[in-house]
CSV table of C-alpha atoms in Angstrom, one decimal:
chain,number,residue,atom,x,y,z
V,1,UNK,CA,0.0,0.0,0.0
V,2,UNK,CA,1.8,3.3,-0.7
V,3,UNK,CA,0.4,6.9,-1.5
V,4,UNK,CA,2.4,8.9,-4.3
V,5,UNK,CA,3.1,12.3,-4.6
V,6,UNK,CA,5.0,13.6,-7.4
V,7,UNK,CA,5.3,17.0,-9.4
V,8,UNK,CA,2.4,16.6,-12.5
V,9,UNK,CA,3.6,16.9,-15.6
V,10,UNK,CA,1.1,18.9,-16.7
V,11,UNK,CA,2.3,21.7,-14.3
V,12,UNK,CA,5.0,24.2,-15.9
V,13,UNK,CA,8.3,25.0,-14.5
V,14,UNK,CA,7.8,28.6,-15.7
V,15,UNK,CA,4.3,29.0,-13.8
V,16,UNK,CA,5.9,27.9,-10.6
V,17,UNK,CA,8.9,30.2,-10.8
V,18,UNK,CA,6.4,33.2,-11.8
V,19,UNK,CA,4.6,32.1,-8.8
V,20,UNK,CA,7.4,32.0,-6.3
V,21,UNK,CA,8.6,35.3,-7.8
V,22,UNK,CA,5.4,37.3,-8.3
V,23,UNK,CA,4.7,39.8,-5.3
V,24,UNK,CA,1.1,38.9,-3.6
V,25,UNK,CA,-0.6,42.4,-3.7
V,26,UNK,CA,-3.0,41.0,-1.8
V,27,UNK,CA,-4.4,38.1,0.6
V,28,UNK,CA,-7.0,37.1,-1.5
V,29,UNK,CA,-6.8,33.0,-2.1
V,30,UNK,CA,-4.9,32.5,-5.4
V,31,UNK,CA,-2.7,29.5,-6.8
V,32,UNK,CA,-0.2,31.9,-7.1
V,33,UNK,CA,-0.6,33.0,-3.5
V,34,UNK,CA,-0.5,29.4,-2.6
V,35,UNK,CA,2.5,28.5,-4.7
V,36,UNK,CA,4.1,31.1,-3.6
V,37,UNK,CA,4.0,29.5,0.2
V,38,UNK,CA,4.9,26.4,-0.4
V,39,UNK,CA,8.2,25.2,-2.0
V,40,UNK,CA,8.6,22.2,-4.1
V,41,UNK,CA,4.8,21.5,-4.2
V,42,UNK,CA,3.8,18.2,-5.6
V,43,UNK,CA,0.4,19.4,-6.6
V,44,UNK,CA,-1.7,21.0,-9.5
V,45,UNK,CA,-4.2,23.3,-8.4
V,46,UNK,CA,-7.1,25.0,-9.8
V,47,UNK,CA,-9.3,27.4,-7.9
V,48,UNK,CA,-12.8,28.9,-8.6
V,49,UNK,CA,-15.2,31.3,-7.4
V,50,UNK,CA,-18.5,29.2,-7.1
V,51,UNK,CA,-18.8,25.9,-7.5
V,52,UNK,CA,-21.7,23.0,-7.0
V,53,UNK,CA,-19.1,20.5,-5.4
V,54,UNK,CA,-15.6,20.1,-5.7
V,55,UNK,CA,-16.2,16.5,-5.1
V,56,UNK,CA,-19.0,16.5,-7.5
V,57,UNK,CA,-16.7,17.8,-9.9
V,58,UNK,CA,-13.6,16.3,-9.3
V,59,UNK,CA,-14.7,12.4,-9.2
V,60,UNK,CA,-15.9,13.4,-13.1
V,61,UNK,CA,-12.6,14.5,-13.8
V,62,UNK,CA,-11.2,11.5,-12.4
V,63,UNK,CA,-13.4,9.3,-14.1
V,64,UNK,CA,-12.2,11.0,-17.2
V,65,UNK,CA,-8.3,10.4,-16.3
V,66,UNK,CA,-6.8,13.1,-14.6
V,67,UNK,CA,-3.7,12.5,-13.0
V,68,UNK,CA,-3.0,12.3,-8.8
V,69,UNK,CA,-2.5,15.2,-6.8
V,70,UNK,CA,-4.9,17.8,-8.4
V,71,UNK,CA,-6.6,19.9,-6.4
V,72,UNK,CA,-9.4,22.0,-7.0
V,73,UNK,CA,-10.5,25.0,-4.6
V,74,UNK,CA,-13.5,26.9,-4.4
V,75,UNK,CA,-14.1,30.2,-3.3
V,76,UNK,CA,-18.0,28.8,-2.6
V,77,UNK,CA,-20.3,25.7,-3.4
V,78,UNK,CA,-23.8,26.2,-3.8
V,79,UNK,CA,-24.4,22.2,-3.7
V,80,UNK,CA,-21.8,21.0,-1.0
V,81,UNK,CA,-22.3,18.0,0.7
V,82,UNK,CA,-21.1,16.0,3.7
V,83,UNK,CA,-21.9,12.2,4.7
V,84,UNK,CA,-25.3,10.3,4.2
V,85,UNK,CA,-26.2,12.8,1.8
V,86,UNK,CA,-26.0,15.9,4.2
V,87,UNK,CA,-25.6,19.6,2.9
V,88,UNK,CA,-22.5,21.1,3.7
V,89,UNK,CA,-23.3,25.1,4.4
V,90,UNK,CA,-20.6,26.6,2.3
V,91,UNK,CA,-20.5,30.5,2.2
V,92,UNK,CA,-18.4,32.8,0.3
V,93,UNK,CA,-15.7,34.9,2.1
V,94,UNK,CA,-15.5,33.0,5.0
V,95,UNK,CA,-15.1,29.2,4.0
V,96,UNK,CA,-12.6,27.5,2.3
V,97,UNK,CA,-13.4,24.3,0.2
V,98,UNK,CA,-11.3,21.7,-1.4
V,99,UNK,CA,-11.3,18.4,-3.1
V,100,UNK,CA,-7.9,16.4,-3.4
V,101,UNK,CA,-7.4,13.5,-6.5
V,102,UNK,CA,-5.7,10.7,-5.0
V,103,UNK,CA,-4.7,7.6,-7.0
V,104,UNK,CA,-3.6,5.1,-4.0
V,105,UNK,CA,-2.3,1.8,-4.1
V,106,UNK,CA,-4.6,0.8,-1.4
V,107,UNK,CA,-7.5,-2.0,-0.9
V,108,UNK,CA,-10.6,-0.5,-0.2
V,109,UNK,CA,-10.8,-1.9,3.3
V,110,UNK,CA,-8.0,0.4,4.1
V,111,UNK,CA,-9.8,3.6,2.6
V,112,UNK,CA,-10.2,5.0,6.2
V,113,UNK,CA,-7.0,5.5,6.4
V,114,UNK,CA,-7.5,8.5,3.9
V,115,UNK,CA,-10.4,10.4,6.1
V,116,UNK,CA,-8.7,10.1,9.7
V,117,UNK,CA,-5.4,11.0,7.8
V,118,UNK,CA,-7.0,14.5,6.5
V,119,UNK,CA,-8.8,15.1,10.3
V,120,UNK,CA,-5.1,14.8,11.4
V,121,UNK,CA,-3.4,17.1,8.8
V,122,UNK,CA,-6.4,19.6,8.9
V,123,UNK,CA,-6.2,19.9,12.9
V,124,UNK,CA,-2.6,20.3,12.7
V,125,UNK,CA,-3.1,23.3,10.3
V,126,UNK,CA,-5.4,25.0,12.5
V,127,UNK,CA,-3.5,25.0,15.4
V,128,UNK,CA,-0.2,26.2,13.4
V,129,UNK,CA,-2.1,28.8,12.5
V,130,UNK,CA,-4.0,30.3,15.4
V,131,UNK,CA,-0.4,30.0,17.3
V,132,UNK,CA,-1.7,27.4,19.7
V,133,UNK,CA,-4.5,29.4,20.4
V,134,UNK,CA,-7.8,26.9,19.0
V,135,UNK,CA,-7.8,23.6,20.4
V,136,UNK,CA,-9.1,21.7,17.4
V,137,UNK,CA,-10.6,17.8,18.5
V,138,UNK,CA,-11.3,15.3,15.8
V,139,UNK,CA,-15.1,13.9,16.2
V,140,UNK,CA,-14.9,9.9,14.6
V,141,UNK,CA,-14.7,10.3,11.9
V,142,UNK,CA,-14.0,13.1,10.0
V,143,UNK,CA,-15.3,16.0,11.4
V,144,UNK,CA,-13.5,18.8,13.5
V,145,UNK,CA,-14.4,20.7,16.5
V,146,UNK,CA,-13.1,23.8,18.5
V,147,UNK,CA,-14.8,25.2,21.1
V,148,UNK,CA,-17.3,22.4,20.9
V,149,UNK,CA,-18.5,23.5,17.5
V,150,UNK,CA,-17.9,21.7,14.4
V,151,UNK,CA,-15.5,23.9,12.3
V,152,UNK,CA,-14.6,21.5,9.5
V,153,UNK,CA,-15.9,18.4,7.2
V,154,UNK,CA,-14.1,15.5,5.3
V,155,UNK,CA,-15.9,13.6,3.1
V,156,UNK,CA,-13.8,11.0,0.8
V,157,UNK,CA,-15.2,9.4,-1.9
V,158,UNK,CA,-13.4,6.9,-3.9
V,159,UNK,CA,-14.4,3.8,-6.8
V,160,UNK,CA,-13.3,0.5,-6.2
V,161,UNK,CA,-11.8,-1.8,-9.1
V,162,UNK,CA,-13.8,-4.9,-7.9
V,163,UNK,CA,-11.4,-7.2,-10.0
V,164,UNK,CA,-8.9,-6.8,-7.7
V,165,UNK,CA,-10.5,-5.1,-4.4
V,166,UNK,CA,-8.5,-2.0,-4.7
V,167,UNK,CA,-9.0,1.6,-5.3
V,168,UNK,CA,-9.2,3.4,-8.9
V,169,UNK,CA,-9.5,6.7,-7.3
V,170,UNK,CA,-10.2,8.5,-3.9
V,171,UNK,CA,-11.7,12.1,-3.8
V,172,UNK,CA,-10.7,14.0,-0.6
V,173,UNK,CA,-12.6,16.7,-0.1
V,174,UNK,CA,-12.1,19.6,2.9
V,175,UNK,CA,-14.2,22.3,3.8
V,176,UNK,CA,-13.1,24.5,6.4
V,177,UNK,CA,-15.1,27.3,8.1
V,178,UNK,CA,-12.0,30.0,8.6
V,179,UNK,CA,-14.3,32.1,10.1
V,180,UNK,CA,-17.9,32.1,11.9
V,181,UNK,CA,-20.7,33.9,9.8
V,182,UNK,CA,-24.4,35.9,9.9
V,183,UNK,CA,-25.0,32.9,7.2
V,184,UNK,CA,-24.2,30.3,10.2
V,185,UNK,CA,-25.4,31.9,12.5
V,186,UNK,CA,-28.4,31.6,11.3
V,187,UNK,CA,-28.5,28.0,9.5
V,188,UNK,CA,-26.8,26.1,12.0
V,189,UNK,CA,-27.0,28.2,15.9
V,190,UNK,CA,-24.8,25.9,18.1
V,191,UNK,CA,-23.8,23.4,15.6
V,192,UNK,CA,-21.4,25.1,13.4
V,193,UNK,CA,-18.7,28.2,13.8
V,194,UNK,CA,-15.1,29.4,13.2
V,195,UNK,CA,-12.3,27.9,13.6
V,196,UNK,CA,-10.1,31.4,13.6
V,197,UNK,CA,-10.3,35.2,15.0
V,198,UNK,CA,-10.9,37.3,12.5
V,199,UNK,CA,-7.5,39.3,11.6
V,200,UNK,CA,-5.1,36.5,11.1
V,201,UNK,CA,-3.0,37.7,7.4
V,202,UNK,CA,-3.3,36.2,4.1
V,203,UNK,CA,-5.3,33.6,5.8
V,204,UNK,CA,-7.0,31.7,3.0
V,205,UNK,CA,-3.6,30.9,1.1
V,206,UNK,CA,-1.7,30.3,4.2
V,207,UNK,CA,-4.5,27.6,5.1
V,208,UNK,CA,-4.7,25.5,2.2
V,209,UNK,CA,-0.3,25.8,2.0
V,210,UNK,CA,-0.5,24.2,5.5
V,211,UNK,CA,-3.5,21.9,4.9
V,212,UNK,CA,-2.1,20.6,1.3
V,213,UNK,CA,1.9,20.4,3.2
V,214,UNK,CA,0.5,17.8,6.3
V,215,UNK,CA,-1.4,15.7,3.7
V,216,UNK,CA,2.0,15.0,2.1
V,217,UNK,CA,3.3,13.4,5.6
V,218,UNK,CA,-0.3,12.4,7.1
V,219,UNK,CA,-1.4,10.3,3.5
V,220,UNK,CA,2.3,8.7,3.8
V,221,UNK,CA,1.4,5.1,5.1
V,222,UNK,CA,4.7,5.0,6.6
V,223,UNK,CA,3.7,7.5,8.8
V,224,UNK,CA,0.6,5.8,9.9
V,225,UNK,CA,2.0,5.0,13.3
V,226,UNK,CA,2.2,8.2,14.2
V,227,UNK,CA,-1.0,9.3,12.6
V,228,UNK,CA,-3.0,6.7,14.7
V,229,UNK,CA,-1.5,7.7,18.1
V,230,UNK,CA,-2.3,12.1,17.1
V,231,UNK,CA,-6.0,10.8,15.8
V,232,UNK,CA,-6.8,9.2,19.3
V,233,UNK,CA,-4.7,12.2,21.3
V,234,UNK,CA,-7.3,14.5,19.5
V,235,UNK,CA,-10.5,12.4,19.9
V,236,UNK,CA,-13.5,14.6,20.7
V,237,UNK,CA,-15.6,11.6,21.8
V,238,UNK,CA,-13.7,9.6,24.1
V,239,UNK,CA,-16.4,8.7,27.2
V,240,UNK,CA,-19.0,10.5,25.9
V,241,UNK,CA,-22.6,9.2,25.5
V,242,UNK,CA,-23.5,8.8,22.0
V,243,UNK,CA,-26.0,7.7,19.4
V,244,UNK,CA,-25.0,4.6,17.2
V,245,UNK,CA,-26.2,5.1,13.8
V,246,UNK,CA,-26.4,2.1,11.4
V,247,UNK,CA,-28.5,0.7,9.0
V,248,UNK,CA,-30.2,-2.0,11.7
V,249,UNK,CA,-31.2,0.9,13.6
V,250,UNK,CA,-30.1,3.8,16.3
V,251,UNK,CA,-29.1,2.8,19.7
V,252,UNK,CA,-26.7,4.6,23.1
V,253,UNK,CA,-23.5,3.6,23.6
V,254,UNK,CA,-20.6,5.2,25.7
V,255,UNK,CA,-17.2,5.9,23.7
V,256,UNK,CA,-14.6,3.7,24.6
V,257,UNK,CA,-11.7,4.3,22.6
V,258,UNK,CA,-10.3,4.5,19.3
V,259,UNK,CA,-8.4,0.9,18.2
V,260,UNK,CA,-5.7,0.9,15.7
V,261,UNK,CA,-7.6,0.3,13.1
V,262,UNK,CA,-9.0,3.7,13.4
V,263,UNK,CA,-12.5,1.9,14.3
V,264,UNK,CA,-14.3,3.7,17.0
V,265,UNK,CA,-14.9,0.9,20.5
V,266,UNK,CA,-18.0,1.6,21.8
V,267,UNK,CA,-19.7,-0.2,24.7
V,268,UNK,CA,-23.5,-0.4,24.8
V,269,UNK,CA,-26.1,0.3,27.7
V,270,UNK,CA,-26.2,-4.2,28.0
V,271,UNK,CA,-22.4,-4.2,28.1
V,272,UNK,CA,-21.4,-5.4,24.9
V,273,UNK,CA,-18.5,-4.2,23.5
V,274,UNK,CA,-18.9,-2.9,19.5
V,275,UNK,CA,-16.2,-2.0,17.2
V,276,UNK,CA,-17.9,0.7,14.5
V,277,UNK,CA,-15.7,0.8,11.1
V,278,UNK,CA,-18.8,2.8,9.2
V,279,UNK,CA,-21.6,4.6,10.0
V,280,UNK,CA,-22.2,7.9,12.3
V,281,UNK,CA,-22.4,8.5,15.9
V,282,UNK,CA,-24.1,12.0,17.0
V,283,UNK,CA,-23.2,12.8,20.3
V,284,UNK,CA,-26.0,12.8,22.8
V,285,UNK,CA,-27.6,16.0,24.5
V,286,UNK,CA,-26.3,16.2,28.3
């Protein structure tokens, strides 16, 4: 199993040096904001001002060939989505959205791997970022929390070659609330917000640089040692009384753990202990 990450080919030498040379006028997100940031970056990127869904639209372009390590931002998605078929509030200005091409060499047993990798990298971002200051906790399995409200989704969608059991493709995608907003206020009181003060400098570029440089390490299965032990250091859920949801039905449990499988140990009101490898757990009102 190995994850790849290479320079495209179908990104110019002569773009990246005009990028690393070209003086940012202003903070506004831009690939050559973001090139600019990061040095030696193994990825194509595209950005756009409204989108439906990055995912949406990236797993067509991967279906039609694209090569690894493309990543498409948008500035807004009018049609974003989260698990089970969820909408994903994604306002402009204050959100940052992303969808990531990945071309693993991976069974599709293993796919988790991917989500709880991103949780990882995207936490570490925030915190480098706010200097320490947000506290960012990783709710199984791929949302993020500060202050006890969710500030970020992953969503990974991938097609399986079922000749072999393996994966043709996996689409990563990332949405980020920088900052909290009248819009979420509104549409999600309690349940959504910021994970940032307003104020912090060329913000949206020097998010996606940071989010884009841990996926390199956090996506490297050599690194998945490592990765496991951060993902249960940042559990959010850890003893807390949840909801089990699965397709036979909704039932309480209490959070035991997280095993090294990145499966979430839960033990039920009877006793019985239940490892959870799919599904969604909502954590219960005190």
């Amino acid at each position: 199993m190995n994850l790849k990450f290479k320079n495209p080919d179908t990104l110019k030498q002569n773009t990246r040096e005009e990028a690393l040379n070209k003086k940012i006028e202003n903070s506004s997100l831009s690939v050559e904001g973001i090139y600019a940031l990061y040095e030696n970056c193994p990825y194509e990127i595209e950005i756009r001002d409204t989108v439906t869904s990055t995912n949406t639209i990236l797993k067509d372009m991967a279906k039609q060939g694209k090569a690894e390590n493309f990543v498409l931002i948008a500035k807004e998605q009018t049609e974003g989505r989260g698990r089970l078929g969820r909408r994903f509030e994604s306002p402009d200005k204050t959100g940052l959205y992303m969808s990531v091409l990945l071309r693993p060499e991976m069974k599709a047993e293993e796919s988790l791997f991917i989500t709880t990798s991103a949780g990882v990298a995207v936490s570490r971002a925030i915190k480098k970022l706010s200097d320490g200051k947000s506290n960012p906790k990783i709710k199984w399995v791929n949302d993020i929390f500060v202050n006890d409200l969710k500030v970020c989704g992953i969503l990974t969608e991938a097609s399986v070659n079922y000749g072999n059991g393996c994966l043709e493709y996996a689409v990563l995608g990332i949405g980020v609330n920088m900052y909290s907003s009248e819009h979420l206020k509104k549409n999600l009181p309690k349940i959504a917000g910021g994970a940032f003060d307003k104020g912090i400098e060329n913000l949206p570029n020097r998010l996606a640089c940071e989010i884009l440089k841990e996926l390199e390490f956090c996506l490297d299965v050599k690194n998945r040692k490592e990765i496991l032990a951060e993902y249960k250091k940042l559990s959010y859920l850890d003893g807390k009384r949840v909801n089990v949801i699965s397709p036979k039905g909704t039932y309480p449990a209490t959070v035991v753990e997280i095993d090294d499988s990145f499966g979430l140990v839960v033990k039920t009101d009877d006793g019985e202990i239940k490892i959870i490898s799919s599904g969604e757990v909502s954590v219960r009102a005190k």
